[in-house]
């Protein structure tokens, strides 16, 4: 992408000088992040770098300082999760956080609750779309979420988030603990979501897979952005190869 095209990308999210602290300890320090409409942006980095903290702060699940502009709104520091969901932001947490006693279908319906409360009645149509994207979930719709395999749980967590029809889907370690074939399936879905116009912020330990699907990438180290650039450029950068991709990348 040329510099002028880069400038023309419409921003969905722009974060400036974001700081997040746990008590006296600052976990995220002056982070600037930008996500263009319809882009996949990835944040890679070692354990404890602050990736989950960053996503939770964007979602307003944690208090933060800094400027957040999202979907044409300048948002103050007193944002709420409900407000962010209503504006089309949705987070699939690393632990997936499903209701394990409830069926697959009921977990999906809960994902549409916020839209329902705002007067939308398109949840059955949305559920049909989710089943088309994840046929495995249709096969298991009456099964309790707690009895699903790891891959199916990740699909259900993503499906539930998609029931809210997000503009920006944030995925925290979607490949964590999954077998290679399932990881490939999850990444295919991530790419197909981009084609459907959903913007994605992807946090991954699996840097190789993340850089393959992403348009743009940030490397977060000890709470600060250490490097950034188009994903292809970072995938070829010797420092990234040495630290995150290993030999033979
Ligand atoms: P991982 O890849 O291991 O999940 P991460 O990059 O997502 O790591 P975070 O989970 O955001 O990193 O953690 C960033 C830093 O903040 C770490 O030093 C962690 O110990 C600290 N931290 C995270 N949650 C809390 C909390 N609830 N209270 C205090 N410190 C926390």
PDB file of C-alpha atoms and ligand atoms in Angstrom:
ATOM      1  CA  UNK A   1       0.000   0.000   0.000  1.00  0.00           C
ATOM      2  CA  UNK A   2       1.409   3.434  -0.955  1.00  0.00           C
ATOM      3  CA  UNK A   3       1.714   6.231   1.572  1.00  0.00           C
ATOM      4  CA  UNK A   4      -1.185   8.148   0.025  1.00  0.00           C
ATOM      5  CA  UNK A   5      -3.464   5.081   0.105  1.00  0.00           C
ATOM      6  CA  UNK A   6      -2.396   4.569   3.693  1.00  0.00           C
ATOM      7  CA  UNK A   7      -3.526   8.118   4.534  1.00  0.00           C
ATOM      8  CA  UNK A   8      -6.866   7.556   2.815  1.00  0.00           C
ATOM      9  CA  UNK A   9      -7.868   4.544   4.844  1.00  0.00           C
ATOM     10  CA  UNK A  10     -10.926   5.457   6.889  1.00  0.00           C
ATOM     11  CA  UNK A  11     -10.250   4.955  10.555  1.00  0.00           C
ATOM     12  CA  UNK A  12     -12.671   2.909  12.588  1.00  0.00           C
ATOM     13  CA  UNK A  13     -10.609   3.172  15.760  1.00  0.00           C
ATOM     14  CA  UNK A  14      -7.870   5.589  16.697  1.00  0.00           C
ATOM     15  CA  UNK A  15      -6.286   5.419  20.105  1.00  0.00           C
ATOM     16  CA  UNK A  16      -3.758   7.954  21.296  1.00  0.00           C
ATOM     17  CA  UNK A  17      -1.533   7.774  24.376  1.00  0.00           C
ATOM     18  CA  UNK A  18      -3.555   5.014  25.985  1.00  0.00           C
ATOM     19  CA  UNK A  19      -2.337   4.214  29.496  1.00  0.00           C
ATOM     20  CA  UNK A  20      -3.701   1.486  31.746  1.00  0.00           C
ATOM     21  CA  UNK A  21      -2.600   0.782  35.302  1.00  0.00           C
ATOM     22  CA  UNK A  22      -3.259  -1.907  37.846  1.00  0.00           C
ATOM     23  CA  UNK A  23      -2.885   0.111  41.042  1.00  0.00           C
ATOM     24  CA  UNK A  24       0.544   1.701  40.852  1.00  0.00           C
ATOM     25  CA  UNK A  25       1.788  -0.589  38.107  1.00  0.00           C
ATOM     26  CA  UNK A  26       1.359   0.683  34.570  1.00  0.00           C
ATOM     27  CA  UNK A  27       0.643  -2.262  32.226  1.00  0.00           C
ATOM     28  CA  UNK A  28       0.042  -0.217  29.045  1.00  0.00           C
ATOM     29  CA  UNK A  29       2.032   2.964  28.443  1.00  0.00           C
ATOM     30  CA  UNK A  30       1.180   5.650  25.840  1.00  0.00           C
ATOM     31  CA  UNK A  31       0.008   3.230  23.197  1.00  0.00           C
ATOM     32  CA  UNK A  32      -1.157   4.551  19.821  1.00  0.00           C
ATOM     33  CA  UNK A  33      -3.195   2.159  17.705  1.00  0.00           C
ATOM     34  CA  UNK A  34      -5.218   2.657  14.561  1.00  0.00           C
ATOM     35  CA  UNK A  35      -7.612   0.273  12.854  1.00  0.00           C
ATOM     36  CA  UNK A  36      -8.969   1.124   9.410  1.00  0.00           C
ATOM     37  CA  UNK A  37     -12.463   0.120   8.270  1.00  0.00           C
ATOM     38  CA  UNK A  38     -12.458  -3.501   7.122  1.00  0.00           C
ATOM     39  CA  UNK A  39      -8.883  -4.160   8.227  1.00  0.00           C
ATOM     40  CA  UNK A  40      -7.344  -6.957  10.218  1.00  0.00           C
ATOM     41  CA  UNK A  41      -4.856  -5.510  12.679  1.00  0.00           C
ATOM     42  CA  UNK A  42      -2.799  -7.763  14.890  1.00  0.00           C
ATOM     43  CA  UNK A  43      -0.973  -7.131  18.147  1.00  0.00           C
ATOM     44  CA  UNK A  44       1.785  -9.617  18.835  1.00  0.00           C
ATOM     45  CA  UNK A  45       4.188  -9.730  21.736  1.00  0.00           C
ATOM     46  CA  UNK A  46       5.508 -11.869  24.556  1.00  0.00           C
ATOM     47  CA  UNK A  47       3.540 -13.055  27.596  1.00  0.00           C
ATOM     48  CA  UNK A  48       2.694 -10.240  29.966  1.00  0.00           C
ATOM     49  CA  UNK A  49       3.298  -7.498  27.371  1.00  0.00           C
ATOM     50  CA  UNK A  50      -0.137  -6.009  28.000  1.00  0.00           C
ATOM     51  CA  UNK A  51      -2.090  -7.323  25.006  1.00  0.00           C
ATOM     52  CA  UNK A  52      -5.119  -8.511  26.990  1.00  0.00           C
ATOM     53  CA  UNK A  53      -5.011  -5.355  29.096  1.00  0.00           C
ATOM     54  CA  UNK A  54      -5.070  -3.237  25.925  1.00  0.00           C
ATOM     55  CA  UNK A  55      -8.147  -5.027  24.574  1.00  0.00           C
ATOM     56  CA  UNK A  56      -9.966  -4.876  27.897  1.00  0.00           C
ATOM     57  CA  UNK A  57      -9.261  -1.151  28.124  1.00  0.00           C
ATOM     58  CA  UNK A  58     -10.562  -0.554  24.574  1.00  0.00           C
ATOM     59  CA  UNK A  59     -13.723  -2.425  25.522  1.00  0.00           C
ATOM     60  CA  UNK A  60     -14.001  -0.210  28.650  1.00  0.00           C
ATOM     61  CA  UNK A  61     -13.788  -3.288  30.862  1.00  0.00           C
ATOM     62  CA  UNK A  62     -10.807  -1.550  32.491  1.00  0.00           C
ATOM     63  CA  UNK A  63     -10.372   2.167  33.186  1.00  0.00           C
ATOM     64  CA  UNK A  64      -7.778   3.893  30.993  1.00  0.00           C
ATOM     65  CA  UNK A  65      -6.343   7.318  30.225  1.00  0.00           C
ATOM     66  CA  UNK A  66      -5.860   8.641  26.699  1.00  0.00           C
ATOM     67  CA  UNK A  67      -7.900   9.506  23.636  1.00  0.00           C
ATOM     68  CA  UNK A  68     -10.185   7.023  21.951  1.00  0.00           C
ATOM     69  CA  UNK A  69     -11.960   7.866  18.706  1.00  0.00           C
ATOM     70  CA  UNK A  70     -14.233   5.117  17.481  1.00  0.00           C
ATOM     71  CA  UNK A  71     -16.749   4.972  14.627  1.00  0.00           C
ATOM     72  CA  UNK A  72     -16.851   8.745  14.393  1.00  0.00           C
ATOM     73  CA  UNK A  73     -17.237   9.316  18.139  1.00  0.00           C
ATOM     74  CA  UNK A  74     -14.699  10.924  20.441  1.00  0.00           C
ATOM     75  CA  UNK A  75     -15.064   8.905  23.594  1.00  0.00           C
ATOM     76  CA  UNK A  76     -14.195  10.092  27.055  1.00  0.00           C
ATOM     77  CA  UNK A  77     -12.571   8.154  29.843  1.00  0.00           C
ATOM     78  CA  UNK A  78     -15.965   7.351  31.356  1.00  0.00           C
ATOM     79  CA  UNK A  79     -16.997   4.960  28.611  1.00  0.00           C
ATOM     80  CA  UNK A  80     -18.966   1.840  29.547  1.00  0.00           C
ATOM     81  CA  UNK A  81     -18.951  -1.673  28.125  1.00  0.00           C
ATOM     82  CA  UNK A  82     -22.648  -1.290  27.214  1.00  0.00           C
ATOM     83  CA  UNK A  83     -21.840   1.877  25.271  1.00  0.00           C
ATOM     84  CA  UNK A  84     -19.024   0.129  23.390  1.00  0.00           C
ATOM     85  CA  UNK A  85     -21.239  -2.869  22.554  1.00  0.00           C
ATOM     86  CA  UNK A  86     -23.974  -0.515  21.336  1.00  0.00           C
ATOM     87  CA  UNK A  87     -21.368   1.175  19.112  1.00  0.00           C
ATOM     88  CA  UNK A  88     -20.483  -2.190  17.589  1.00  0.00           C
ATOM     89  CA  UNK A  89     -17.373  -3.235  19.500  1.00  0.00           C
ATOM     90  CA  UNK A  90     -17.160  -6.792  20.734  1.00  0.00           C
ATOM     91  CA  UNK A  91     -14.500  -8.825  22.500  1.00  0.00           C
ATOM     92  CA  UNK A  92     -13.992 -12.578  22.473  1.00  0.00           C
ATOM     93  CA  UNK A  93     -11.912 -13.120  25.615  1.00  0.00           C
ATOM     94  CA  UNK A  94      -9.108 -15.645  25.824  1.00  0.00           C
ATOM     95  CA  UNK A  95     -11.090 -17.780  28.281  1.00  0.00           C
ATOM     96  CA  UNK A  96     -14.091 -17.717  25.903  1.00  0.00           C
ATOM     97  CA  UNK A  97     -16.438 -17.289  28.889  1.00  0.00           C
ATOM     98  CA  UNK A  98     -19.399 -19.317  27.719  1.00  0.00           C
ATOM     99  CA  UNK A  99     -22.348 -20.362  29.852  1.00  0.00           C
ATOM    100  CA  UNK A 100     -21.393 -24.011  30.119  1.00  0.00           C
ATOM    101  CA  UNK A 101     -24.739 -25.324  31.414  1.00  0.00           C
ATOM    102  CA  UNK A 102     -26.633 -23.619  28.601  1.00  0.00           C
ATOM    103  CA  UNK A 103     -27.080 -24.964  25.075  1.00  0.00           C
ATOM    104  CA  UNK A 104     -25.095 -23.711  22.089  1.00  0.00           C
ATOM    105  CA  UNK A 105     -28.252 -22.036  20.775  1.00  0.00           C
ATOM    106  CA  UNK A 106     -28.998 -20.220  24.042  1.00  0.00           C
ATOM    107  CA  UNK A 107     -25.391 -18.998  24.251  1.00  0.00           C
ATOM    108  CA  UNK A 108     -25.775 -17.600  20.735  1.00  0.00           C
ATOM    109  CA  UNK A 109     -29.079 -15.912  21.575  1.00  0.00           C
ATOM    110  CA  UNK A 110     -27.470 -14.211  24.578  1.00  0.00           C
ATOM    111  CA  UNK A 111     -25.021 -12.612  22.147  1.00  0.00           C
ATOM    112  CA  UNK A 112     -27.954 -10.811  20.528  1.00  0.00           C
ATOM    113  CA  UNK A 113     -29.376  -9.581  23.825  1.00  0.00           C
ATOM    114  CA  UNK A 114     -27.986  -6.059  23.638  1.00  0.00           C
ATOM    115  CA  UNK A 115     -29.373  -5.618  20.096  1.00  0.00           C
ATOM    116  CA  UNK A 116     -32.725  -7.055  21.197  1.00  0.00           C
ATOM    117  CA  UNK A 117     -32.902  -4.540  24.014  1.00  0.00           C
ATOM    118  CA  UNK A 118     -32.298  -1.777  21.507  1.00  0.00           C
ATOM    119  CA  UNK A 119     -35.348  -2.932  19.531  1.00  0.00           C
ATOM    120  CA  UNK A 120     -33.774  -5.176  16.882  1.00  0.00           C
ATOM    121  CA  UNK A 121     -35.616  -8.417  16.128  1.00  0.00           C
ATOM    122  CA  UNK A 122     -33.212 -10.015  13.647  1.00  0.00           C
ATOM    123  CA  UNK A 123     -31.673 -12.588  15.994  1.00  0.00           C
ATOM    124  CA  UNK A 124     -33.054 -15.655  14.204  1.00  0.00           C
ATOM    125  CA  UNK A 125     -31.676 -14.449  10.882  1.00  0.00           C
ATOM    126  CA  UNK A 126     -28.324 -13.739  12.583  1.00  0.00           C
ATOM    127  CA  UNK A 127     -28.284 -17.207  14.110  1.00  0.00           C
ATOM    128  CA  UNK A 128     -28.891 -18.743  10.681  1.00  0.00           C
ATOM    129  CA  UNK A 129     -25.882 -16.789   9.360  1.00  0.00           C
ATOM    130  CA  UNK A 130     -23.745 -18.050  12.248  1.00  0.00           C
ATOM    131  CA  UNK A 131     -24.797 -21.646  11.512  1.00  0.00           C
ATOM    132  CA  UNK A 132     -23.841 -21.159   7.863  1.00  0.00           C
ATOM    133  CA  UNK A 133     -20.419 -19.864   8.941  1.00  0.00           C
ATOM    134  CA  UNK A 134     -19.964 -22.609  11.560  1.00  0.00           C
ATOM    135  CA  UNK A 135     -21.910 -25.711  10.434  1.00  0.00           C
ATOM    136  CA  UNK A 136     -20.504 -27.567  13.453  1.00  0.00           C
ATOM    137  CA  UNK A 137     -22.483 -25.295  15.773  1.00  0.00           C
ATOM    138  CA  UNK A 138     -25.738 -26.133  13.978  1.00  0.00           C
ATOM    139  CA  UNK A 139     -25.037 -29.854  14.448  1.00  0.00           C
ATOM    140  CA  UNK A 140     -24.521 -29.229  18.158  1.00  0.00           C
ATOM    141  CA  UNK A 141     -27.102 -26.536  18.807  1.00  0.00           C
ATOM    142  CA  UNK A 142     -28.897 -28.446  21.588  1.00  0.00           C
ATOM    143  CA  UNK A 143     -25.667 -29.552  23.279  1.00  0.00           C
ATOM    144  CA  UNK A 144     -24.496 -27.872  26.494  1.00  0.00           C
ATOM    145  CA  UNK A 145     -21.611 -25.478  25.783  1.00  0.00           C
ATOM    146  CA  UNK A 146     -19.555 -27.121  28.553  1.00  0.00           C
ATOM    147  CA  UNK A 147     -19.419 -30.384  26.604  1.00  0.00           C
ATOM    148  CA  UNK A 148     -17.955 -28.867  23.414  1.00  0.00           C
ATOM    149  CA  UNK A 149     -14.383 -29.461  22.239  1.00  0.00           C
ATOM    150  CA  UNK A 150     -11.882 -26.585  22.507  1.00  0.00           C
ATOM    151  CA  UNK A 151     -12.268 -25.684  18.825  1.00  0.00           C
ATOM    152  CA  UNK A 152     -16.054 -25.774  19.017  1.00  0.00           C
ATOM    153  CA  UNK A 153     -15.955 -23.559  22.102  1.00  0.00           C
ATOM    154  CA  UNK A 154     -13.863 -20.995  20.240  1.00  0.00           C
ATOM    155  CA  UNK A 155     -16.336 -21.124  17.329  1.00  0.00           C
ATOM    156  CA  UNK A 156     -19.231 -20.626  19.752  1.00  0.00           C
ATOM    157  CA  UNK A 157     -17.485 -17.700  21.456  1.00  0.00           C
ATOM    158  CA  UNK A 158     -16.896 -16.085  18.058  1.00  0.00           C
ATOM    159  CA  UNK A 159     -20.453 -16.906  16.960  1.00  0.00           C
ATOM    160  CA  UNK A 160     -21.874 -15.341  20.092  1.00  0.00           C
ATOM    161  CA  UNK A 161     -19.865 -12.162  19.506  1.00  0.00           C
ATOM    162  CA  UNK A 162     -21.030 -12.054  15.877  1.00  0.00           C
ATOM    163  CA  UNK A 163     -24.677 -12.229  17.007  1.00  0.00           C
ATOM    164  CA  UNK A 164     -24.136  -8.621  18.161  1.00  0.00           C
ATOM    165  CA  UNK A 165     -23.249  -7.722  14.526  1.00  0.00           C
ATOM    166  CA  UNK A 166     -20.021  -5.957  15.515  1.00  0.00           C
ATOM    167  CA  UNK A 167     -18.163  -3.414  13.409  1.00  0.00           C
ATOM    168  CA  UNK A 168     -14.991  -4.261  15.326  1.00  0.00           C
ATOM    169  CA  UNK A 169     -14.392  -7.759  16.595  1.00  0.00           C
ATOM    170  CA  UNK A 170     -11.523  -8.156  19.044  1.00  0.00           C
ATOM    171  CA  UNK A 171     -10.136 -11.659  19.383  1.00  0.00           C
ATOM    172  CA  UNK A 172      -7.846 -12.527  22.284  1.00  0.00           C
ATOM    173  CA  UNK A 173      -5.688 -15.550  21.437  1.00  0.00           C
ATOM    174  CA  UNK A 174      -8.297 -17.379  19.334  1.00  0.00           C
ATOM    175  CA  UNK A 175      -5.840 -20.187  18.538  1.00  0.00           C
ATOM    176  CA  UNK A 176      -4.837 -20.841  22.147  1.00  0.00           C
ATOM    177  CA  UNK A 177      -4.806 -24.537  23.001  1.00  0.00           C
ATOM    178  CA  UNK A 178      -6.208 -25.653  19.643  1.00  0.00           C
ATOM    179  CA  UNK A 179      -4.930 -28.314  17.236  1.00  0.00           C
ATOM    180  CA  UNK A 180      -3.317 -27.117  13.965  1.00  0.00           C
ATOM    181  CA  UNK A 181      -6.260 -28.147  11.766  1.00  0.00           C
ATOM    182  CA  UNK A 182      -8.736 -26.296  13.966  1.00  0.00           C
ATOM    183  CA  UNK A 183      -6.463 -23.251  14.060  1.00  0.00           C
ATOM    184  CA  UNK A 184      -6.497 -23.222  10.268  1.00  0.00           C
ATOM    185  CA  UNK A 185     -10.315 -23.312  10.325  1.00  0.00           C
ATOM    186  CA  UNK A 186     -10.492 -20.431  12.816  1.00  0.00           C
ATOM    187  CA  UNK A 187      -8.115 -18.320  10.718  1.00  0.00           C
ATOM    188  CA  UNK A 188     -10.190 -19.041   7.587  1.00  0.00           C
ATOM    189  CA  UNK A 189     -13.217 -17.681   9.425  1.00  0.00           C
ATOM    190  CA  UNK A 190     -11.238 -14.587  10.453  1.00  0.00           C
ATOM    191  CA  UNK A 191     -10.396 -13.939   6.792  1.00  0.00           C
ATOM    192  CA  UNK A 192     -13.999 -14.493   5.717  1.00  0.00           C
ATOM    193  CA  UNK A 193     -15.184 -12.003   8.345  1.00  0.00           C
ATOM    194  CA  UNK A 194     -12.899  -9.405   6.833  1.00  0.00           C
ATOM    195  CA  UNK A 195     -14.504 -10.068   3.427  1.00  0.00           C
ATOM    196  CA  UNK A 196     -17.871  -9.511   5.107  1.00  0.00           C
ATOM    197  CA  UNK A 197     -16.682  -6.051   6.195  1.00  0.00           C
ATOM    198  CA  UNK A 198     -15.955  -6.742   9.863  1.00  0.00           C
ATOM    199  CA  UNK A 199     -12.803  -5.048  11.176  1.00  0.00           C
ATOM    200  CA  UNK A 200     -10.702  -7.238  13.410  1.00  0.00           C
ATOM    201  CA  UNK A 201      -8.192  -6.644  16.173  1.00  0.00           C
ATOM    202  CA  UNK A 202      -6.345  -9.901  16.671  1.00  0.00           C
ATOM    203  CA  UNK A 203      -4.108 -10.635  19.633  1.00  0.00           C
ATOM    204  CA  UNK A 204      -2.034 -13.752  19.078  1.00  0.00           C
ATOM    205  CA  UNK A 205       0.906 -15.722  20.411  1.00  0.00           C
ATOM    206  CA  UNK A 206       0.864 -17.490  17.055  1.00  0.00           C
ATOM    207  CA  UNK A 207       2.632 -14.576  15.359  1.00  0.00           C
ATOM    208  CA  UNK A 208       3.225 -16.433  12.115  1.00  0.00           C
ATOM    209  CA  UNK A 209      -0.487 -17.115  11.524  1.00  0.00           C
ATOM    210  CA  UNK A 210      -1.489 -13.651  12.718  1.00  0.00           C
ATOM    211  CA  UNK A 211       0.934 -11.840  10.398  1.00  0.00           C
ATOM    212  CA  UNK A 212      -0.284 -13.979   7.503  1.00  0.00           C
ATOM    213  CA  UNK A 213      -3.912 -12.778   7.776  1.00  0.00           C
ATOM    214  CA  UNK A 214      -3.321  -9.250   9.056  1.00  0.00           C
ATOM    215  CA  UNK A 215      -3.031  -6.024   7.069  1.00  0.00           C
ATOM    216  CA  UNK A 216      -1.163  -4.142   9.757  1.00  0.00           C
ATOM    217  CA  UNK A 217       0.692  -5.219  12.887  1.00  0.00           C
ATOM    218  CA  UNK A 218       1.944  -3.860  16.181  1.00  0.00           C
ATOM    219  CA  UNK A 219       4.559  -5.449  18.409  1.00  0.00           C
ATOM    220  CA  UNK A 220       3.796  -4.751  22.057  1.00  0.00           C
ATOM    221  CA  UNK A 221       6.624  -5.228  24.536  1.00  0.00           C
ATOM    222  CA  UNK A 222       6.375  -4.406  28.265  1.00  0.00           C
ATOM    223  CA  UNK A 223       3.359  -2.195  27.711  1.00  0.00           C
ATOM    224  CA  UNK A 224       4.693  -0.090  24.819  1.00  0.00           C
ATOM    225  CA  UNK A 225       4.611  -0.385  21.044  1.00  0.00           C
ATOM    226  CA  UNK A 226       8.100  -1.543  20.064  1.00  0.00           C
ATOM    227  CA  UNK A 227       7.468  -1.852  16.322  1.00  0.00           C
ATOM    228  CA  UNK A 228       4.656  -1.403  13.832  1.00  0.00           C
ATOM    229  CA  UNK A 229       4.058  -1.636  10.130  1.00  0.00           C
ATOM    230  CA  UNK A 230       2.243  -3.480   7.360  1.00  0.00           C
ATOM    231  CA  UNK A 231       2.028  -7.143   8.422  1.00  0.00           C
ATOM    232  CA  UNK A 232       3.995  -8.332   5.379  1.00  0.00           C
ATOM    233  CA  UNK A 233       6.860  -5.955   6.188  1.00  0.00           C
ATOM    234  CA  UNK A 234       6.986  -7.038   9.839  1.00  0.00           C
ATOM    235  CA  UNK A 235       6.896 -10.720   8.836  1.00  0.00           C
ATOM    236  CA  UNK A 236      10.097 -10.081   6.873  1.00  0.00           C
ATOM    237  CA  UNK A 237      11.827  -7.995   9.526  1.00  0.00           C
ATOM    238  CA  UNK A 238      14.878  -9.762  11.004  1.00  0.00           C
ATOM    239  CA  UNK A 239      14.059  -8.609  14.549  1.00  0.00           C
ATOM    240  CA  UNK A 240      10.517  -9.965  14.330  1.00  0.00           C
ATOM    241  CA  UNK A 241      11.775 -13.193  12.761  1.00  0.00           C
ATOM    242  CA  UNK A 242      14.313 -13.667  15.518  1.00  0.00           C
ATOM    243  CA  UNK A 243      11.980 -12.866  18.423  1.00  0.00           C
ATOM    244  CA  UNK A 244       8.600 -14.104  17.225  1.00  0.00           C
ATOM    245  CA  UNK A 245       8.836 -16.327  14.182  1.00  0.00           C
ATOM    246  CA  UNK A 246      11.834 -18.501  14.956  1.00  0.00           C
ATOM    247  CA  UNK A 247      14.303 -20.119  12.604  1.00  0.00           C
ATOM    248  CA  UNK A 248      13.124 -21.035   9.102  1.00  0.00           C
ATOM    249  CA  UNK A 249      10.368 -18.421   8.947  1.00  0.00           C
TER     250      UNK A 249
HETATM  251  P1  LIG B   1      -0.426 -13.094  27.856  1.00  0.00           P
HETATM  252  O1  LIG B   1       0.003 -13.265  26.451  1.00  0.00           O
HETATM  253  O2  LIG B   1       0.396 -13.858  28.832  1.00  0.00           O
HETATM  254  O3  LIG B   1      -1.905 -13.222  28.078  1.00  0.00           O
HETATM  255  P2  LIG B   1      -0.635 -10.203  27.785  1.00  0.00           P
HETATM  256  O4  LIG B   1       0.277  -9.561  26.797  1.00  0.00           O
HETATM  257  O5  LIG B   1      -2.062 -10.354  27.401  1.00  0.00           O
HETATM  258  O6  LIG B   1      -0.012 -11.572  28.238  1.00  0.00           O
HETATM  259  P3  LIG B   1      -1.628  -8.886  30.145  1.00  0.00           P
HETATM  260  O7  LIG B   1      -2.439 -10.051  30.581  1.00  0.00           O
HETATM  261  O8  LIG B   1      -2.332  -7.736  29.569  1.00  0.00           O
HETATM  262  O9  LIG B   1      -0.501  -9.365  29.116  1.00  0.00           O
HETATM  263  O10 LIG B   1      -0.730  -8.413  31.371  1.00  0.00           O
HETATM  264  C1  LIG B   1       0.110  -7.258  31.328  1.00  0.00           C
HETATM  265  C2  LIG B   1       0.732  -7.016  32.696  1.00  0.00           C
HETATM  266  O11 LIG B   1      -0.266  -6.621  33.632  1.00  0.00           O
HETATM  267  C3  LIG B   1       1.379  -8.249  33.293  1.00  0.00           C
HETATM  268  O12 LIG B   1       2.540  -7.841  33.964  1.00  0.00           O
HETATM  269  C4  LIG B   1       0.350  -8.778  34.279  1.00  0.00           C
HETATM  270  O13 LIG B   1       0.962  -9.451  35.338  1.00  0.00           O
HETATM  271  C5  LIG B   1      -0.317  -7.498  34.738  1.00  0.00           C
HETATM  272  N1  LIG B   1      -1.725  -7.730  35.098  1.00  0.00           N
HETATM  273  C6  LIG B   1      -2.682  -8.275  34.299  1.00  0.00           C
HETATM  274  N2  LIG B   1      -3.869  -8.336  34.947  1.00  0.00           N
HETATM  275  C7  LIG B   1      -3.660  -7.813  36.172  1.00  0.00           C
HETATM  276  C8  LIG B   1      -4.493  -7.591  37.318  1.00  0.00           C
HETATM  277  N3  LIG B   1      -5.789  -7.901  37.311  1.00  0.00           N
HETATM  278  N4  LIG B   1      -3.912  -7.037  38.416  1.00  0.00           N
HETATM  279  C9  LIG B   1      -2.613  -6.699  38.423  1.00  0.00           C
HETATM  280  N5  LIG B   1      -1.774  -6.881  37.389  1.00  0.00           N
HETATM  281  C10 LIG B   1      -2.284  -7.418  36.273  1.00  0.00           C
END
